[in-house]
Tab-separated table of C-alpha atoms in Angstrom:
chain	number	residue	atom	x	y	z
A	18	ASP	CA	-1.636	-28.063	-4.870
A	19	ILE	CA	-0.830	-30.317	-1.925
A	20	GLN	CA	-2.772	-33.321	-1.562
A	21	LEU	CA	-3.541	-34.921	1.859
A	22	THR	CA	-5.167	-38.829	2.177
A	23	GLN	CA	-5.971	-39.850	4.930
A	24	SER	CA	-6.476	-43.427	6.061
A	25	PRO	CA	-9.062	-45.168	6.742
A	26	SER	CA	-11.762	-43.008	5.736
A	27	PHE	CA	-13.824	-45.376	7.891
A	28	LEU	CA	-13.290	-46.644	11.221
A	29	SER	CA	-15.264	-48.586	13.597
A	30	ALA	CA	-13.552	-48.573	17.301
A	31	SER	CA	-15.124	-49.727	21.020
A	32	VAL	CA	-14.604	-47.319	24.003
A	33	GLY	CA	-10.963	-47.732	25.505
A	34	ASP	CA	-9.989	-48.710	21.989
A	35	THR	CA	-6.450	-46.947	20.658
A	36	VAL	CA	-6.974	-45.589	17.237
A	37	THR	CA	-4.435	-44.332	14.774
A	38	ILE	CA	-5.380	-42.427	11.784
A	39	THR	CA	-2.867	-41.658	8.795
A	40	CYS	CA	-2.524	-38.559	7.114
A	41	ARG	CA	0.038	-38.697	3.795
A	42	ALA	CA	1.157	-35.396	1.899
A	43	SER	CA	1.869	-35.879	-1.943
A	44	GLN	CA	4.953	-33.702	-0.971
A	45	GLY	CA	6.786	-32.499	1.807
A	46	ILE	CA	4.956	-29.955	4.399
A	47	SER	CA	7.810	-30.388	7.336
A	48	SER	CA	5.496	-29.840	10.169
A	49	PHE	CA	2.815	-27.734	9.117
A	50	LEU	CA	-0.183	-30.063	10.295
A	51	ALA	CA	-3.219	-29.384	12.110
A	52	TRP	CA	-6.260	-32.126	13.383
A	53	TYR	CA	-9.047	-31.384	13.597
A	54	GLN	CA	-12.347	-33.202	15.197
A	55	GLN	CA	-16.295	-32.541	14.059
A	56	LYS	CA	-18.980	-34.131	15.284
A	57	PRO	CA	-22.451	-34.332	13.376
A	58	GLY	CA	-23.922	-30.755	13.365
A	59	GLY	CA	-21.303	-29.030	14.727
A	60	ALA	CA	-18.053	-26.835	13.367
A	61	PRO	CA	-14.918	-28.330	13.506
A	62	LYS	CA	-12.511	-28.289	16.487
A	63	LEU	CA	-8.764	-27.930	16.428
A	64	LEU	CA	-6.785	-30.843	18.246
A	65	ILE	CA	-3.400	-30.007	17.383
A	66	TYR	CA	-1.407	-28.468	15.499
A	67	ALA	CA	2.038	-28.158	14.049
A	68	ALA	CA	1.966	-31.949	13.756
A	69	SER	CA	1.869	-32.840	17.631
A	70	THR	CA	1.640	-29.429	19.413
A	71	LEU	CA	-1.863	-30.312	21.356
A	72	GLN	CA	-4.014	-27.641	21.636
A	73	SER	CA	-5.099	-25.820	24.823
A	74	GLY	CA	-7.728	-27.575	26.797
A	75	VAL	CA	-7.309	-30.666	24.176
A	76	PRO	CA	-7.102	-34.295	26.624
A	77	SER	CA	-3.795	-35.931	26.411
A	78	ARG	CA	-5.296	-38.918	24.851
A	79	PHE	CA	-5.023	-37.127	21.576
A	80	SER	CA	-1.357	-37.024	20.433
A	81	GLY	CA	-0.025	-36.394	16.781
A	82	SER	CA	2.925	-37.129	15.258
A	83	GLY	CA	5.082	-37.146	11.992
A	84	SER	CA	6.769	-34.639	9.646
A	85	GLY	CA	7.449	-34.569	5.742
A	86	THR	CA	4.980	-36.364	4.525
A	87	GLU	CA	3.811	-38.968	6.496
A	88	PHE	CA	1.501	-37.662	9.728
A	89	THR	CA	-0.679	-40.226	12.308
A	90	LEU	CA	-3.084	-38.638	15.015
A	91	THR	CA	-3.860	-41.265	17.903
A	92	ILE	CA	-6.104	-41.641	19.971
A	93	SER	CA	-5.615	-44.050	23.239
A	94	SER	CA	-8.510	-45.122	25.231
A	95	LEU	CA	-11.485	-44.013	23.400
A	96	GLN	CA	-14.362	-42.382	24.646
A	97	PRO	CA	-17.514	-42.290	23.947
A	98	GLU	CA	-17.363	-37.988	22.843
A	99	ASP	CA	-14.038	-39.069	20.278
A	100	PHE	CA	-17.041	-40.602	18.141
A	101	ALA	CA	-16.841	-38.422	15.022
A	102	THR	CA	-14.559	-36.816	12.105
A	103	TYR	CA	-11.382	-36.026	12.232
A	104	TYR	CA	-9.533	-33.977	9.245
A	105	CYS	CA	-6.005	-33.122	8.937
A	106	GLN	CA	-5.028	-29.780	7.331
A	107	GLN	CA	-1.608	-28.600	5.796
A	108	LEU	CA	-0.165	-25.102	6.534
A	109	ASN	CA	2.523	-25.155	4.395
A	110	SER	CA	1.207	-23.763	1.325
A	111	TYR	CA	-2.057	-22.452	-0.229
A	112	PRO	CA	-4.186	-23.248	-1.028
A	113	LEU	CA	-5.133	-24.784	2.186
A	114	THR	CA	-5.916	-28.420	1.820
A	115	PHE	CA	-7.511	-30.620	3.907
A	116	GLY	CA	-8.067	-34.689	4.115
A	117	GLY	CA	-10.991	-36.670	3.227
A	118	GLY	CA	-11.508	-37.257	6.615
A	119	THR	CA	-11.647	-40.334	9.071
A	120	LYS	CA	-15.453	-41.130	10.625
A	121	VAL	CA	-14.771	-43.177	13.422
A	122	ASP	CA	-17.813	-45.118	14.327
A	123	ILE	CA	-18.711	-46.983	17.996
A	124	LYS	CA	-18.152	-50.994	17.042
B	24	GLU	CA	-14.792	-16.058	25.465
B	25	VAL	CA	-14.130	-16.010	21.400
B	26	GLN	CA	-17.450	-15.854	19.491
B	27	LEU	CA	-17.949	-16.001	15.927
B	28	LEU	CA	-21.105	-15.203	14.716
B	29	GLU	CA	-21.897	-15.784	10.698
B	30	SER	CA	-25.187	-14.850	9.179
B	31	GLY	CA	-26.226	-13.929	5.166
B	32	GLY	CA	-26.377	-17.631	4.131
B	33	GLY	CA	-29.381	-18.142	2.387
B	34	SER	CA	-30.575	-19.611	-0.913
B	35	VAL	CA	-30.287	-17.805	-4.441
B	36	GLN	CA	-30.102	-18.422	-8.085
B	37	PRO	CA	-27.340	-19.487	-9.761
B	38	GLY	CA	-25.367	-16.371	-11.060
B	39	GLY	CA	-26.702	-14.513	-8.114
B	40	SER	CA	-24.578	-12.928	-5.022
B	41	LEU	CA	-24.585	-13.235	-1.403
B	42	ARG	CA	-22.827	-11.126	1.586
B	43	LEU	CA	-21.602	-13.423	4.236
B	44	SER	CA	-20.777	-11.688	7.757
B	45	CYS	CA	-19.184	-12.804	10.648
B	46	ALA	CA	-19.413	-10.748	14.317
B	47	ALA	CA	-16.437	-11.313	16.266
B	48	SER	CA	-15.913	-11.094	19.783
B	49	GLY	CA	-13.744	-12.018	22.953
B	50	PHE	CA	-10.898	-11.125	21.372
B	51	THR	CA	-8.529	-8.072	19.591
B	52	PHE	CA	-10.179	-8.757	16.257
B	53	ARG	CA	-7.510	-6.512	14.647
B	54	SER	CA	-4.303	-8.760	15.690
B	55	TYR	CA	-5.847	-11.837	14.080
B	56	VAL	CA	-6.173	-13.497	10.617
B	57	MET	CA	-9.667	-14.596	9.935
B	58	SER	CA	-11.033	-17.043	7.218
B	59	TRP	CA	-13.861	-18.782	5.703
B	60	VAL	CA	-13.896	-22.352	5.211
B	61	ARG	CA	-17.000	-24.236	3.743
B	62	GLN	CA	-17.980	-27.785	3.722
B	63	ALA	CA	-20.409	-28.833	1.433
B	64	PRO	CA	-23.646	-31.148	2.331
B	65	GLY	CA	-22.153	-34.712	3.158
B	66	LYS	CA	-18.533	-33.775	1.874
B	67	GLY	CA	-15.452	-32.738	3.758
B	68	LEU	CA	-13.756	-29.281	4.331
B	69	GLU	CA	-12.315	-26.782	1.685
B	70	TRP	CA	-10.728	-24.007	2.629
B	71	VAL	CA	-12.131	-21.159	0.720
B	72	SER	CA	-9.944	-17.507	1.309
B	73	SER	CA	-7.866	-15.534	4.141
B	74	ILE	CA	-7.105	-12.046	4.948
B	75	SER	CA	-4.922	-10.690	7.125
B	76	GLY	CA	-5.351	-8.498	10.474
B	77	SER	CA	-5.353	-5.130	8.465
B	78	GLY	CA	-6.940	-6.353	5.766
B	79	GLY	CA	-4.181	-5.768	3.546
B	80	THR	CA	-3.265	-9.171	1.865
B	81	THR	CA	-5.731	-11.838	0.700
B	82	GLN	CA	-5.836	-15.304	-0.228
B	83	TYR	CA	-7.947	-17.371	-2.237
B	84	THR	CA	-8.812	-20.880	-3.376
B	85	ASP	CA	-8.722	-21.098	-7.110
B	86	SER	CA	-12.016	-21.929	-7.724
B	87	VAL	CA	-13.548	-18.908	-6.334
B	88	LYS	CA	-10.827	-16.139	-7.548
B	89	GLY	CA	-12.219	-13.074	-9.386
B	90	ARG	CA	-15.714	-14.177	-8.215
B	91	PHE	CA	-15.441	-13.581	-3.748
B	92	THR	CA	-13.938	-10.925	-2.320
B	93	VAL	CA	-13.305	-11.138	1.113
B	94	SER	CA	-12.798	-7.535	3.822
B	95	ARG	CA	-12.810	-6.818	6.969
B	96	ASP	CA	-14.100	-4.068	8.941
B	97	ASN	CA	-12.023	-3.510	12.367
B	98	SER	CA	-13.989	-0.611	13.897
B	99	LYS	CA	-16.941	-3.301	13.957
B	100	ASN	CA	-15.087	-6.615	14.539
B	101	THR	CA	-16.656	-8.142	11.241
B	102	LEU	CA	-15.307	-10.569	8.307
B	103	TYR	CA	-17.496	-10.518	5.553
B	104	LEU	CA	-17.693	-12.579	2.249
B	105	GLN	CA	-18.834	-11.360	-0.634
B	106	MET	CA	-19.886	-14.051	-3.265
B	107	ASN	CA	-20.715	-13.163	-6.877
B	108	THR	CA	-21.702	-15.196	-9.900
B	109	LEU	CA	-22.713	-17.733	-7.481
B	110	ARG	CA	-22.286	-21.913	-8.836
B	111	ALA	CA	-24.293	-24.617	-7.618
B	112	GLU	CA	-21.582	-26.256	-6.375
B	113	ASP	CA	-20.873	-23.058	-3.896
B	114	THR	CA	-23.694	-24.951	-2.524
B	115	ALA	CA	-22.275	-25.095	1.537
B	116	ILE	CA	-22.343	-24.280	4.718
B	117	TYR	CA	-19.576	-21.509	5.180
B	118	TYR	CA	-18.112	-21.412	8.542
B	119	CYS	CA	-16.031	-18.001	9.681
B	120	VAL	CA	-12.532	-19.009	11.287
B	121	ARG	CA	-10.796	-17.538	13.395
B	122	GLY	CA	-6.631	-17.869	11.852
B	123	LEU	CA	-5.807	-20.078	8.935
B	124	TRP	CA	-2.604	-18.550	7.644
B	125	LEU	CA	0.592	-20.115	6.403
B	126	ARG	CA	1.718	-22.401	9.356
B	127	PHE	CA	-0.688	-21.312	11.549
B	128	PRO	CA	-4.210	-23.122	12.490
B	129	ALA	CA	-8.277	-21.892	12.796
B	130	ASP	CA	-8.108	-22.369	16.674
B	131	TYR	CA	-12.024	-21.095	16.881
B	132	TRP	CA	-14.783	-21.793	14.581
B	133	GLY	CA	-18.359	-20.002	14.199
B	134	GLN	CA	-21.261	-22.596	13.990
B	135	GLY	CA	-21.199	-21.948	10.489
B	136	THR	CA	-23.968	-19.987	8.028
B	137	PRO	CA	-25.650	-22.604	5.310
B	138	VAL	CA	-25.805	-21.175	1.339
B	139	THR	CA	-27.931	-22.731	-1.668
B	140	VAL	CA	-27.061	-22.345	-4.649
B	141	SER	CA	-30.297	-23.544	-7.073
B	142	SER	CA	-32.644	-22.656	-9.314
């Protein structure tokens, strides 16, 4: 199975900050990676797929990059509605594994 | 508007069974892969199972193989998950999602239905 390691697992930031979350795969997954946002009590929401393609309707302050084994999600100018938990997921091979999550909290 | 509405969750004793349903609307159901993803209390996300648009191909995570069966009725726009021989570690919120196949992410999620396995 492909393991995905997210770092950090928790980060504290302020409105207006730029934050970066890293997702490392235990083996190469090309660009078959997605990022999701989950707010407390809610269902996850797709943000980015194919490592860097923004899902329709997602604000442009979200961006993704990377290929192979290292990927990043960047949120520029953090907004109050961005405080949530973020997960990466690999779509390269079964089982379709998720990272452990990164909780972005208000400083 | 795409809508996914899960039902069928509840409390069951270890070894018991439950059948989850997901009623889909707002898109051509038979054209899409559908999947189940679960989230144990306070934990992360775990992919459980996926089924092709025709229903002819299915995939499962190892921990549920032989116990869970995913199916769909395209005439009713409904996805199912039959869960047998339930264990405490199956306790989770179960989300119905559109998509999740090799290279294809989950682009719509239901609100989830809770399953509790406890004696």
